[in-house]
Coordinates of C-alpha atoms in Angstrom, one line a residue:
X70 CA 81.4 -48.3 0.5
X71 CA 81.3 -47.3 -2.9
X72 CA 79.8 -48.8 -6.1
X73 CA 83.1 -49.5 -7.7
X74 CA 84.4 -51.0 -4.3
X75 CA 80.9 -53.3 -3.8
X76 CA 81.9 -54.5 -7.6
X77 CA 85.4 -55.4 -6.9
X78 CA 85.5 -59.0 -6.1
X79 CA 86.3 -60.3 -2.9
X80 CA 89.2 -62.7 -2.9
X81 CA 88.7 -65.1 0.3
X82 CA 84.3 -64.7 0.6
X83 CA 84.3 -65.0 -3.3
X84 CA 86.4 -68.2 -3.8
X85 CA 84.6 -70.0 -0.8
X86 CA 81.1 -69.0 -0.9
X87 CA 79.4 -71.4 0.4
X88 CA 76.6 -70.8 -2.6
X89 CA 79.0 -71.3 -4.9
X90 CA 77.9 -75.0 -6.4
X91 CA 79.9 -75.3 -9.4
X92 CA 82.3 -78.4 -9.4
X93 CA 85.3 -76.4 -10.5
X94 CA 85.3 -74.2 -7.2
X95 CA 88.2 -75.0 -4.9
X96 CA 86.8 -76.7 -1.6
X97 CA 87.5 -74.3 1.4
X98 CA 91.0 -75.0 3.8
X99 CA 92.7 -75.7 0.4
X100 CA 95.4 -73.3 -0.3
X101 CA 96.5 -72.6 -4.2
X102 CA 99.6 -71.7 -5.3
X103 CA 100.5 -68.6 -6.5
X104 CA 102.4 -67.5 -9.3
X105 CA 102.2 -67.8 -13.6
X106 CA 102.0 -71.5 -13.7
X107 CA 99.7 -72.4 -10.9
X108 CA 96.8 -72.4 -13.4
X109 CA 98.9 -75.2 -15.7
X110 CA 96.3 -78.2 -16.1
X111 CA 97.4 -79.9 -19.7
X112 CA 98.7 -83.5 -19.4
X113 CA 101.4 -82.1 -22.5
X114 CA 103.5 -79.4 -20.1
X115 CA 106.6 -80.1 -19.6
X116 CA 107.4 -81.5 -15.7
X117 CA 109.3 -79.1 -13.5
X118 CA 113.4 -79.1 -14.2
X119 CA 113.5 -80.8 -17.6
X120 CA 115.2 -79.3 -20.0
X121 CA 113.9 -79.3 -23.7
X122 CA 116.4 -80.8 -25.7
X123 CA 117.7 -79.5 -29.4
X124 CA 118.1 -81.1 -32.4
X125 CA 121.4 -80.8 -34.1
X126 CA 120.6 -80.6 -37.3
X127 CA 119.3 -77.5 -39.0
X128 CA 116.0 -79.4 -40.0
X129 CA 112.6 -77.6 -38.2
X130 CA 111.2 -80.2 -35.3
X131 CA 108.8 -82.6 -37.0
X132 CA 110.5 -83.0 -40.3
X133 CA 110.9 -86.0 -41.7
X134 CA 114.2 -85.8 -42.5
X135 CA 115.6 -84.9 -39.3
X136 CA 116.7 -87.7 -36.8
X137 CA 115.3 -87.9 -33.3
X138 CA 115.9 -86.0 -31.0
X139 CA 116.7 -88.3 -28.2
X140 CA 118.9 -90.0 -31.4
X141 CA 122.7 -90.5 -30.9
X142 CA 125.1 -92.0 -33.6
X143 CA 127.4 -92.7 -30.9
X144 CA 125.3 -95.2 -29.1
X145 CA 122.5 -96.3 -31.7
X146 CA 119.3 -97.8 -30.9
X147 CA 119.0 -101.8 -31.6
X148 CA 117.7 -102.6 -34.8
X149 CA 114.1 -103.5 -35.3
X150 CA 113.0 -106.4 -36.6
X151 CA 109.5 -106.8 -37.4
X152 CA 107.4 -109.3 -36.3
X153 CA 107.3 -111.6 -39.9
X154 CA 110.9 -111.7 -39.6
X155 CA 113.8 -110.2 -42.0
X156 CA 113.5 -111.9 -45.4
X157 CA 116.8 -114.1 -46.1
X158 CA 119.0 -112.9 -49.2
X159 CA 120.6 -116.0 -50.9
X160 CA 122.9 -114.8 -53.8
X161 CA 125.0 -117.1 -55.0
X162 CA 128.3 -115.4 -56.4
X163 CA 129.4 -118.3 -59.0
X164 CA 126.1 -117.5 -60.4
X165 CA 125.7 -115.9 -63.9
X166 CA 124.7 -111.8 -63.4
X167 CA 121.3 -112.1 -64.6
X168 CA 120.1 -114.4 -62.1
X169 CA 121.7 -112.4 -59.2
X170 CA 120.2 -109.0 -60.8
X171 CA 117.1 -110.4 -61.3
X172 CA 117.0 -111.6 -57.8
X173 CA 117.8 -108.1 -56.1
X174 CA 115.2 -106.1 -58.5
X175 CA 112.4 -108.6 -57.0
X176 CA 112.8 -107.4 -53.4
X177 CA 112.0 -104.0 -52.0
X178 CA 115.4 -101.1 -52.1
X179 CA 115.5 -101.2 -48.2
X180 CA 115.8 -104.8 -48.3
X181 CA 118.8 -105.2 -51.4
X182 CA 122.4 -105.7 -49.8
X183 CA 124.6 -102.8 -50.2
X184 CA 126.9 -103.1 -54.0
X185 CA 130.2 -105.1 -54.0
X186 CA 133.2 -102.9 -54.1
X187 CA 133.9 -102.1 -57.9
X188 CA 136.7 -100.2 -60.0
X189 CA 134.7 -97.8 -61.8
X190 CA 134.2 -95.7 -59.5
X191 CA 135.9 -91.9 -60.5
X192 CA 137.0 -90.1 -58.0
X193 CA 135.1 -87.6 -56.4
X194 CA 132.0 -90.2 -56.8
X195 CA 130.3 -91.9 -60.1
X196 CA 128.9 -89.0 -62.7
X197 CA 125.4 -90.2 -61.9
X198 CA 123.8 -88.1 -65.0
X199 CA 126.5 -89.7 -67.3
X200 CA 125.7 -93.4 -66.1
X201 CA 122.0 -93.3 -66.2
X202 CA 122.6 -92.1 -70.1
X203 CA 124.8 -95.3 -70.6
X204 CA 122.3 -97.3 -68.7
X205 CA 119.1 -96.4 -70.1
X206 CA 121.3 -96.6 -74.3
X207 CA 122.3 -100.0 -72.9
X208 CA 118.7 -101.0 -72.4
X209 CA 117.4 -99.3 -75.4
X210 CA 120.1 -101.6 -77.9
X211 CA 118.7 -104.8 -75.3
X212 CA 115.1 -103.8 -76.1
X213 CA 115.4 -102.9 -79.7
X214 CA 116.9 -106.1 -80.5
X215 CA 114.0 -108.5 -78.6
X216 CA 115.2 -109.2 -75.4
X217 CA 112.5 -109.5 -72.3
X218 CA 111.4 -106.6 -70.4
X219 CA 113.0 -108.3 -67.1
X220 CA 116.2 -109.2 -68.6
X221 CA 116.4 -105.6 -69.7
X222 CA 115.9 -104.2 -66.3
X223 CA 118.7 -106.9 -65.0
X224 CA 120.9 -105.3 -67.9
X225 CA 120.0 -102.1 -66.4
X226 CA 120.2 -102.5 -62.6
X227 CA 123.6 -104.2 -63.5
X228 CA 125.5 -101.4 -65.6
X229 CA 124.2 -99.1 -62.3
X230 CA 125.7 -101.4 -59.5
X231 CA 128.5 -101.9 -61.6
X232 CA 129.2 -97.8 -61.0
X233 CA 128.1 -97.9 -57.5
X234 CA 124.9 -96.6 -58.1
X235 CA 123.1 -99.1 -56.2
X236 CA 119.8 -97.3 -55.2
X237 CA 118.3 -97.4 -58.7
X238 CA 114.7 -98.4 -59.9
X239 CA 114.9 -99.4 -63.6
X240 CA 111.1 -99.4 -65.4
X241 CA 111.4 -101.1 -68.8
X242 CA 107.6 -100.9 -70.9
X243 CA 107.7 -101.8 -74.6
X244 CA 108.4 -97.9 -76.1
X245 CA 110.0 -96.0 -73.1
X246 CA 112.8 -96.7 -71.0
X247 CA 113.5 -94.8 -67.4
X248 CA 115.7 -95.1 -64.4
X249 CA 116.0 -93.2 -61.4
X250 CA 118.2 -93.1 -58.7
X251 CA 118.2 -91.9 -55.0
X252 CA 121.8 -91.3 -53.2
X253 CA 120.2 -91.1 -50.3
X254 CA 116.3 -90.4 -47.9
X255 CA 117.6 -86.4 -47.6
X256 CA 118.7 -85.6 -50.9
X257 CA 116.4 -85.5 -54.5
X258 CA 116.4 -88.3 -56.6
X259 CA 118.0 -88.5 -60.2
X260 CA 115.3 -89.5 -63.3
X261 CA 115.9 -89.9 -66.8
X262 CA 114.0 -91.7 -69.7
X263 CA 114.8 -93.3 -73.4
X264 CA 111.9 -93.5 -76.6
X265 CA 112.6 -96.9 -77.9
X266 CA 111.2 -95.8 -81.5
X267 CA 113.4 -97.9 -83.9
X268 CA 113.3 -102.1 -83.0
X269 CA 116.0 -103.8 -85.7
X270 CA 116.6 -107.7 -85.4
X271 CA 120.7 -108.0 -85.5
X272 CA 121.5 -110.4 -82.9
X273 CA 125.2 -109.8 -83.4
X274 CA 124.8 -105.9 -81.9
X275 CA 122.8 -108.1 -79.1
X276 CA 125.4 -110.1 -78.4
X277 CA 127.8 -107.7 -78.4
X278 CA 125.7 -105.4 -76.2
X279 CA 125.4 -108.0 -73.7
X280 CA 129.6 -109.2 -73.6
X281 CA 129.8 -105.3 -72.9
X282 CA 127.4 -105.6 -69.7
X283 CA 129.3 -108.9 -68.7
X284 CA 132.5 -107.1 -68.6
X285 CA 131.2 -104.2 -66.5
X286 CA 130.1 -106.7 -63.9
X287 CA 132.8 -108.5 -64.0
X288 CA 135.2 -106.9 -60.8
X289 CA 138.9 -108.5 -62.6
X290 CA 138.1 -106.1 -65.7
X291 CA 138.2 -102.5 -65.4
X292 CA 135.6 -100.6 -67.8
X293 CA 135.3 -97.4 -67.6
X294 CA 132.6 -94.5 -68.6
X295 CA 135.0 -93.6 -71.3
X296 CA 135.6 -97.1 -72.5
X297 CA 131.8 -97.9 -71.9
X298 CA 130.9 -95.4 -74.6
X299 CA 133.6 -95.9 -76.8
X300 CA 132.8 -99.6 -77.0
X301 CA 129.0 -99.3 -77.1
X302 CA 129.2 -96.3 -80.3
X303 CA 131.4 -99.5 -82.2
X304 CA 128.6 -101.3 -81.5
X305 CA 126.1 -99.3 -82.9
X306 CA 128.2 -98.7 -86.1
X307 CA 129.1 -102.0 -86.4
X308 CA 127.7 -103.3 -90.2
X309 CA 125.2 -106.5 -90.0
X310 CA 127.2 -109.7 -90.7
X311 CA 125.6 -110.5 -93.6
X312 CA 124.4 -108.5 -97.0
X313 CA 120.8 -108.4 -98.3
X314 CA 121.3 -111.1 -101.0
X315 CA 121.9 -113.6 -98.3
X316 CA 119.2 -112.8 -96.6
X317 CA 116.8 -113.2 -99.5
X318 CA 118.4 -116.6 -100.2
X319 CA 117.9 -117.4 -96.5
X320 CA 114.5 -116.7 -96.3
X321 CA 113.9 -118.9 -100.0
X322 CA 115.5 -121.9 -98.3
X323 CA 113.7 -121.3 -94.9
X324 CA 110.4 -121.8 -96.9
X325 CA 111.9 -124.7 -99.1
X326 CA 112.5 -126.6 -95.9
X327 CA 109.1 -125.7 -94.1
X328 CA 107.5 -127.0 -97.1
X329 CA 109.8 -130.3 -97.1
X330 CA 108.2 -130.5 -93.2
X331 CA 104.8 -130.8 -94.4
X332 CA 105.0 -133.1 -97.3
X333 CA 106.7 -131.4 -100.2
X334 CA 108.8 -132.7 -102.6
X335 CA 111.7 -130.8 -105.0
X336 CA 109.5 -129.4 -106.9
X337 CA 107.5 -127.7 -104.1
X338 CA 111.0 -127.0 -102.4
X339 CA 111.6 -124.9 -105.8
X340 CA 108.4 -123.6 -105.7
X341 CA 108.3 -121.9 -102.1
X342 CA 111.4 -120.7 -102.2
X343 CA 110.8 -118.9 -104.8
X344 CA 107.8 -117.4 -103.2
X345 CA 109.5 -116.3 -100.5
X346 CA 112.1 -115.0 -102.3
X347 CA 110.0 -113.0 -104.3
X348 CA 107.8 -111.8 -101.4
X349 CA 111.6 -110.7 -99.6
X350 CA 112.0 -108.6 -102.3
X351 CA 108.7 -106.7 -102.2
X352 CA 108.7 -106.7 -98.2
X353 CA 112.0 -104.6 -98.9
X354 CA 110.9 -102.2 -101.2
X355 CA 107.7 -101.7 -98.9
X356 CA 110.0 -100.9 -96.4
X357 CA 112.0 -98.5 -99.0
X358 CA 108.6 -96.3 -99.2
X359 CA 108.6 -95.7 -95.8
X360 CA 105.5 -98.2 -95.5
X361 CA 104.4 -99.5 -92.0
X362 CA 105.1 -103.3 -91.3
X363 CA 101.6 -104.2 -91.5
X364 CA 101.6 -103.9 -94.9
X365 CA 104.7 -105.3 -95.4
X366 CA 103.7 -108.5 -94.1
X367 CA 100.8 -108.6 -96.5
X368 CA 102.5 -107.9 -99.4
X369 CA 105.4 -110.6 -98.5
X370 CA 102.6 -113.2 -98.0
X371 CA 100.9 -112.6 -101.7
X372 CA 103.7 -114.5 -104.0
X373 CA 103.7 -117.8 -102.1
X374 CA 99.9 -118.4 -101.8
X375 CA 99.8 -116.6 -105.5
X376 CA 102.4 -119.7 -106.6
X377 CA 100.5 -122.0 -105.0
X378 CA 97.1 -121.0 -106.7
X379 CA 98.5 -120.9 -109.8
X380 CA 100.0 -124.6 -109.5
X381 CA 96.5 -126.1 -108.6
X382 CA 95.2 -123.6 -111.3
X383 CA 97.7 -125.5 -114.2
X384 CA 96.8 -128.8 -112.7
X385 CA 100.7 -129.7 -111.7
X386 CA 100.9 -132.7 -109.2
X387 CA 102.4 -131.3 -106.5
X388 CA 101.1 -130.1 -103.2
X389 CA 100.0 -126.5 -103.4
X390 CA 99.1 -126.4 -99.6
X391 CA 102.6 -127.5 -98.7
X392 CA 103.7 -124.6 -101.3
X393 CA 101.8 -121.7 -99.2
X394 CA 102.7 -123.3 -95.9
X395 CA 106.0 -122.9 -96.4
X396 CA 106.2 -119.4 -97.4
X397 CA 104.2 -118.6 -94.2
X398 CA 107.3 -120.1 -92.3
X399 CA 109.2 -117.3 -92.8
X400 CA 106.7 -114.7 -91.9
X401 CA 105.7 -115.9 -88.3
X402 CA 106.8 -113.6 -86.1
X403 CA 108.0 -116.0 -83.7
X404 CA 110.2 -113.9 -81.9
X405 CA 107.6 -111.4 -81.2
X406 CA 105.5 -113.7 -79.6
X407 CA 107.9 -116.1 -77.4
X408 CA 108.9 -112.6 -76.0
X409 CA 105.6 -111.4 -75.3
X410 CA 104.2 -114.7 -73.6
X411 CA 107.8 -114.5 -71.6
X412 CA 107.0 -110.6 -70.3
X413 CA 103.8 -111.6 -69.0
X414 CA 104.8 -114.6 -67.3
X415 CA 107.3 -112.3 -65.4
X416 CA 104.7 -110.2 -64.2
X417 CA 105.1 -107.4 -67.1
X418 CA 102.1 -107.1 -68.2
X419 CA 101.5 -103.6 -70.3
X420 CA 105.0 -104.9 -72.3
X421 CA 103.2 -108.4 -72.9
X422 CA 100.3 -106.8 -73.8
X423 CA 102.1 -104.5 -76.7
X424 CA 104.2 -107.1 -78.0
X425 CA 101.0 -109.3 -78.2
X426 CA 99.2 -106.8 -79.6
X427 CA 102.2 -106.4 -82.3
X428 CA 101.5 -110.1 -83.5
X429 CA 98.1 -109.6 -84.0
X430 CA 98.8 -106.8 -86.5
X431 CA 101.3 -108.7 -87.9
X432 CA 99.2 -112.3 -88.3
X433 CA 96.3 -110.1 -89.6
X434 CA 98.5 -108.3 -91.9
X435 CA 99.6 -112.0 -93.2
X436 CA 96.0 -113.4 -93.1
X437 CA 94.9 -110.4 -95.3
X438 CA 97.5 -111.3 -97.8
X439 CA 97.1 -114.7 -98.0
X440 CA 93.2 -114.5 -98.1
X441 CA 92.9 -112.1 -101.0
X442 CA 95.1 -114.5 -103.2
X443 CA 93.0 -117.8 -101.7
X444 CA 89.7 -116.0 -102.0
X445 CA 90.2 -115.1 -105.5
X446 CA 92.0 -118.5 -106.4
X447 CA 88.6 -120.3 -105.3
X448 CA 86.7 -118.1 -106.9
X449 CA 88.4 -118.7 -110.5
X450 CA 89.0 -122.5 -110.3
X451 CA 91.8 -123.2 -108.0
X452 CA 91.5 -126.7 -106.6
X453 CA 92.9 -126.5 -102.8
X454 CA 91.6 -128.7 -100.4
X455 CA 91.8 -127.5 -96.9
X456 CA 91.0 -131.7 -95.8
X457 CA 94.5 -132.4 -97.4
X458 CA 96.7 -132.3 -94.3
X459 CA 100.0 -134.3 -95.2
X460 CA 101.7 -136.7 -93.2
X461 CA 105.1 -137.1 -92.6
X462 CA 106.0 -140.1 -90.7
X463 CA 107.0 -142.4 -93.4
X464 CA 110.6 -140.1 -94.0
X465 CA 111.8 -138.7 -90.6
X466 CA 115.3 -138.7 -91.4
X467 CA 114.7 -136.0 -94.6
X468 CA 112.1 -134.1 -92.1
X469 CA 115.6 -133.5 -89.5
X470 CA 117.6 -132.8 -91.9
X471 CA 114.9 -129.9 -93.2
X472 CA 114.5 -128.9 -89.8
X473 CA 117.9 -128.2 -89.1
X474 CA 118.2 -126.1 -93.0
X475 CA 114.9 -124.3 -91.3
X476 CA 116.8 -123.1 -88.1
X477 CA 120.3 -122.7 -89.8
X478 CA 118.3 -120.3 -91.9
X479 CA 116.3 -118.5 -89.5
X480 CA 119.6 -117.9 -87.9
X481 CA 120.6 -116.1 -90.9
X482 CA 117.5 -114.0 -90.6
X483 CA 117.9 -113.1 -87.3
X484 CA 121.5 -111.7 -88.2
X485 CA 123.4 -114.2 -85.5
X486 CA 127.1 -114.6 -85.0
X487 CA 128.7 -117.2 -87.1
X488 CA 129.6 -119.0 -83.9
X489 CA 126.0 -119.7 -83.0
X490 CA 124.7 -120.7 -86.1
X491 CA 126.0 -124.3 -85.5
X492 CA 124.8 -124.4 -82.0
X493 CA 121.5 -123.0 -83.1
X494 CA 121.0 -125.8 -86.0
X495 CA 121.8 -129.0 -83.7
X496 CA 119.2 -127.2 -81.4
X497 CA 116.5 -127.4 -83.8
X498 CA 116.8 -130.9 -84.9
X499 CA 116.5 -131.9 -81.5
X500 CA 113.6 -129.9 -80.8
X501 CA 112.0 -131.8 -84.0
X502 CA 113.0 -134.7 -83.4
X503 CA 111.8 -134.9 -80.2
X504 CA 108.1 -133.2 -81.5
X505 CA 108.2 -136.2 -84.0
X506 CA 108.9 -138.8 -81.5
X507 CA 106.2 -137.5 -79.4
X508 CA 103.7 -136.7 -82.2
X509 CA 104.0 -139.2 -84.6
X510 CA 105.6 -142.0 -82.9
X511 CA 104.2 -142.2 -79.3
X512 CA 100.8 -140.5 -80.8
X513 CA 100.9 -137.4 -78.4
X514 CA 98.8 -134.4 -78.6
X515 CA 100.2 -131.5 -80.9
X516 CA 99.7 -129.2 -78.4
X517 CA 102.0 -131.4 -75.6
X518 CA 104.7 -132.3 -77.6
X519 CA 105.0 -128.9 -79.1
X520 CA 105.4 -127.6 -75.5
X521 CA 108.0 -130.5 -74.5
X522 CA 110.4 -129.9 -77.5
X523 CA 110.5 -126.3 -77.0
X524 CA 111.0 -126.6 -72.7
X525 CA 114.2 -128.6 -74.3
X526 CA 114.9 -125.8 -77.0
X527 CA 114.8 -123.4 -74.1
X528 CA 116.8 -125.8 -71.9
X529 CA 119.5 -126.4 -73.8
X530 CA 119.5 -122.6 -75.2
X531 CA 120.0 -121.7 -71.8
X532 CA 122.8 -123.8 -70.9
X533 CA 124.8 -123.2 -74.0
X534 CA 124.2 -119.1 -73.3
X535 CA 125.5 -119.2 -69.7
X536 CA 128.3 -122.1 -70.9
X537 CA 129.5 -118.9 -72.9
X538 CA 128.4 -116.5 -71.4
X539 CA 125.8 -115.0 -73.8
X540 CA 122.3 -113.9 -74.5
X541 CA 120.0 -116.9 -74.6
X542 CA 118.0 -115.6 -77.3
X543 CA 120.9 -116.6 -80.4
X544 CA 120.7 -120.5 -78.8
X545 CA 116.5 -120.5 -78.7
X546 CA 114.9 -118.0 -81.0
X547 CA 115.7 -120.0 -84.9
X548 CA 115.4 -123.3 -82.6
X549 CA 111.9 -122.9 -82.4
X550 CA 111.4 -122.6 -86.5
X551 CA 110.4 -126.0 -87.2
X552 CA 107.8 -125.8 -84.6
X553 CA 106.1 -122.7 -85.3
X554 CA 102.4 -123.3 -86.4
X555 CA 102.5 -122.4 -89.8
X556 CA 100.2 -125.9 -91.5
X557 CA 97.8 -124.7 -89.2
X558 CA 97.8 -121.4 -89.8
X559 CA 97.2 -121.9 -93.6
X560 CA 94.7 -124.3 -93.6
X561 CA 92.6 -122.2 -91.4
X562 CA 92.7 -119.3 -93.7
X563 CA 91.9 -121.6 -96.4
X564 CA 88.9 -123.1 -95.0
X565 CA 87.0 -118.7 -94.5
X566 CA 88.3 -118.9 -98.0
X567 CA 86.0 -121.5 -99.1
X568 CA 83.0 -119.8 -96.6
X569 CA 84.0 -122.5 -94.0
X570 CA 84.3 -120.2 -90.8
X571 CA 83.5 -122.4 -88.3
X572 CA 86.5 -124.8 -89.3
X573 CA 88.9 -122.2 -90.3
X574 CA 88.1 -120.8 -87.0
X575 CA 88.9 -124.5 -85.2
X576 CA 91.8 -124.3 -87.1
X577 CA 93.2 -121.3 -86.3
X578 CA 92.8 -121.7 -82.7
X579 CA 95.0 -124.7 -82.6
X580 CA 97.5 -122.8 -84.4
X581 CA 96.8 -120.0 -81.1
X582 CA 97.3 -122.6 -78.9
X583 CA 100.4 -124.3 -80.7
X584 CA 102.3 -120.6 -80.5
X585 CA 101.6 -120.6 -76.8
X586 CA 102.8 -124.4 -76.0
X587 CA 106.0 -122.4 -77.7
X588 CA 106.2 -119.5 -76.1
X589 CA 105.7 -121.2 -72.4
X590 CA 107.5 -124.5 -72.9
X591 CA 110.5 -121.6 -74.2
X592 CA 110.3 -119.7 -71.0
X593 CA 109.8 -123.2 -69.0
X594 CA 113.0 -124.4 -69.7
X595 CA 114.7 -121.1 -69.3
X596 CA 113.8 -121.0 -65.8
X597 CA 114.3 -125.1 -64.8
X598 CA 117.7 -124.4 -65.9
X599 CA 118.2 -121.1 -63.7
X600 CA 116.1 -122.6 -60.7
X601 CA 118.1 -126.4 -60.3
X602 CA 121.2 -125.8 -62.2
X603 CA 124.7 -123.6 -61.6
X604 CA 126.5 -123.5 -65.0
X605 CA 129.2 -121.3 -65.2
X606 CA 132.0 -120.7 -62.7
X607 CA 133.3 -116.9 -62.3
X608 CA 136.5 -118.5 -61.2
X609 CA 136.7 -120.4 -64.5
X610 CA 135.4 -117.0 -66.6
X611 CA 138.1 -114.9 -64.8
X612 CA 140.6 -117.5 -65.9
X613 CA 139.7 -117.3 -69.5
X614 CA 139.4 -114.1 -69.4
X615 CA 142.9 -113.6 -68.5
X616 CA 144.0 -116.1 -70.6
X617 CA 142.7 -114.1 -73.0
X618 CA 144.8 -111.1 -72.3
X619 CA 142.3 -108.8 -70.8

């Protein structure tokens, strides 16, 4: 035998040697198949005979994209329902559109019911690009003129359904608006964004703005993309109801009746108003220069306190700390704040946090104004006393009647629709005369009965907006004048005048805690009246409507 042949392995003596001791060798008397597969051991092969089936769609195997293969859209699987169970959707149609939008934007997209069946729809399918543009310019005019973040995503999510866009994730913060929409799991989603750098307060255009986003959700009138535009350009033209000159007399008057509210008499009615008058008119050429509203709120707060100085200075008998404490009225961005406290309540917190933020520039800027005039007041002579906090009991009758001039005023300001301003003025003598029944009467905590009158001013603002189907904001905003925290205020920057931190501190913490009782008792009320009660039937609207002629 030769070499090569005593190499060459022996089948049969090699594969049962009996020295052979590994435990992979094949006992002897077992036969092993022959042939390509016999040496197959993997638990993944595929068993003998079965077919491997294709997928039909073009996808590679394992995307995520593709369906099963073993799918069929003939004879779909059963649904599956997890194991906490499939949360229940109650939306009640007679309800106003906010409260059904804001309902769908709380739940996950997979869990949102599919959009009602709308007119809007082009043929060919909605110009997604076109309707995001109207959306997010809808939201910017809602934004710009003070509404909350949520209701602006509502506004938003609404004028997308509306189109039958209805896989759409609206993201409001306080300087950029963005929206994006996905048709579908396979194909890319749709983004776009708005720079809200302009913020105007013209509650008209907001009013207008939102009877534009109730007619798109409305399904008996027909709006479309054309119309949209056409209607919402009118809007942006459209001149503010009333000229500059009434808005300076507004603003005299609003401090005239602050200063009534704290003790004043005529002549410290004259005497405010003219200060805030005067301040008006420098705030607006501030704002003619181009300067930033921080120091447009310090210059406005100079001429009240410098009146009120110069009173105590010439020995008059009259209050000087009622005259100051009415010109503060006017300045208190009160707005600002009841929409900042309401965007963190609803769980937006980097918007609450800016518009927060804003009133703390803009109370500084007023605190700097006011202190330079006090601090040099003091320092030449001027007799204020910061202990001198008046009482107003004895005349409650006169303190309504100024409380109502306050908010018929502030409505002014605010640039509101003649239609509200009566509405708006009955609101605020409530919400004072309830404060003064609570306050002076029953002998109630500032703090509580601040926080009752405006959970009514809120109530009532909310019924009357869904009553006519409006923005709540006209109905709440100048109802909350008279309660706005502005004795407080001033008395605490008159105590760090006089080197009195510690009280001017106390002080100005209860006039922090008063704008908070607002702000909450304000977004309280709001949602009582959207939890327990249904106002406004869509039967009934579509009837007006068409009685109407649309």
């Amino acid at each position: 035998m030769t070499e090569a042949e005593d190499r060459k392995p022996r089948s049969d003596e090699a594969r049962y040697d009996p020295e052979i001791t590994s435990e992979f060798a094949i006992p002897r008397g077992l036969d092993v198949p022959k042939g390509e597969d016999s040496e197959t051991t993997s638990e993944f092969a595929l068993p003998e005979g079965l077919l491997t089936p294709q997928p039909p769609s073009a996808e590679p195997e394992g995307s995520a994209f593709s369906p099963p293969s073993t799918y069929s859209a003939e004879h779909p699987p059963a649904a599956f329902t997890p194991a906490t169970g499939v949360p229940l959707v109650s939306l009640v149609k007679d309800a106003p559109w906010q409260d059904r939008m804001r309902t769908m934007l709380r739940m996950p997209v997979a869990e949102r019911p599919a959009p009602e069946p709308v007119q809007r729809v082009e043929e060919g399918g909605p110009a997604v690009p076109r309707v995001l543009d109207l959306t997010l310019r809808i939201g910017e005019l809602l934004l710009a003129g003070g509404e909350g973040a949520e209701d602006v995503e509502a506004a938003m999510f609404a004028v997308c359904r509306s189109y039958g866009l209805d896989r759409c994730e609206p993201n409001v913060t306080f300087t950029l608006l963005s929206i994006s929409h996905q048709p579908s799991l396979v194909e890319d989603p749709v983004t776009a964004s708005r720079t809200v750098r302009r913020r105007g307060t013209d509650y008209t255009r907001l009013s207008a703005v939102f009877r534009l986003v109730d007619d798109l959700t409305d399904p008996e009138t027909h709006v479309s993309l054309e119309e949209a535009y056409r209607r919402l350009a009118e809007i942006r033209r459209n001149r503010h109801p009333y000229p500059g000159w009434a808005l300076t007399l507004a603003s005299g008057l609003l401090a005239g009746a602050a200063s009534v509210l704290v003790g004043g008499d005529v002549i410290v009615f004259v005497a405010a108003a003219l200060g805030a008058m005067l301040g008006d008119r420098l705030a607006w050429l501030c704002a003619g220069r181009g300067l930033p509203e921080f120091y447009q709120f310090t210059v406005a707060a100079m001429p009240p306190a410098a009146i009120g100085v110069a009173l105590a200075l010439a020995h008059v008998d009259v209050n000087g700390s009622a005259v100051i404490t009415g010109g503060l009225f006017a300045l208190l961005p009160g707005r600002a704040l009841v929409a900042g406290v309401q965007d963190g309540l609803t769980g937006f917190y980097i918007t609450a946090s800016a518009r927060l933020l804003e009133v703390m520039y803009f109370f500084v800027g007023i605190v700097v104004g006011v202190l330079v005039v006090l601090y040099f007041g003091v320092k030449i002579g001027g007799k204020l006393n910061p202990d001198a906090v008046p009482t107003i009991s004895e005349r409650p009758l006169i303190q309504i009647a100024a409380s109502m001039l306050l908010s018929l005023t502030f409505a002014i300001l605010l640039q509101q629709e003649r239609s509200t301003v009566l509405w708006v003025t009955l609101n605020g003598g409530v919400a004072w005369s309830v404060y003064g029944a609570m306050h002076y009467v029953g002998d109630i905590s500032p703090v509580a009965s601040t926080a009752v009158a405006a959970g009514l001013v809120g109530l009532f603002g909310q019924l009357l907006s869904r009553y006519r189907f409006a923005s709540a904001l006209p109905y709440t905003t100048a109802a909350i004048g008279p309660l706005l925290p502005g004795s407080a205020t001033y008395f605490g920057l008159l105590s760090m005048a006089q080197n009195d931190v510690d009280k001017g501190l106390v002080s100005l913490a209860k006039a922090a805690s008063l704008a908070m009782a607002i702000a909450i008792g304000v977004h309280l009320g709001s949602e009582i009246s959207r939890l327990f009660l249904r106002v406004g039937s869509a039967g009934k609207r579509r009837a007006a409507k068409r009685t109407r002629g649309f």
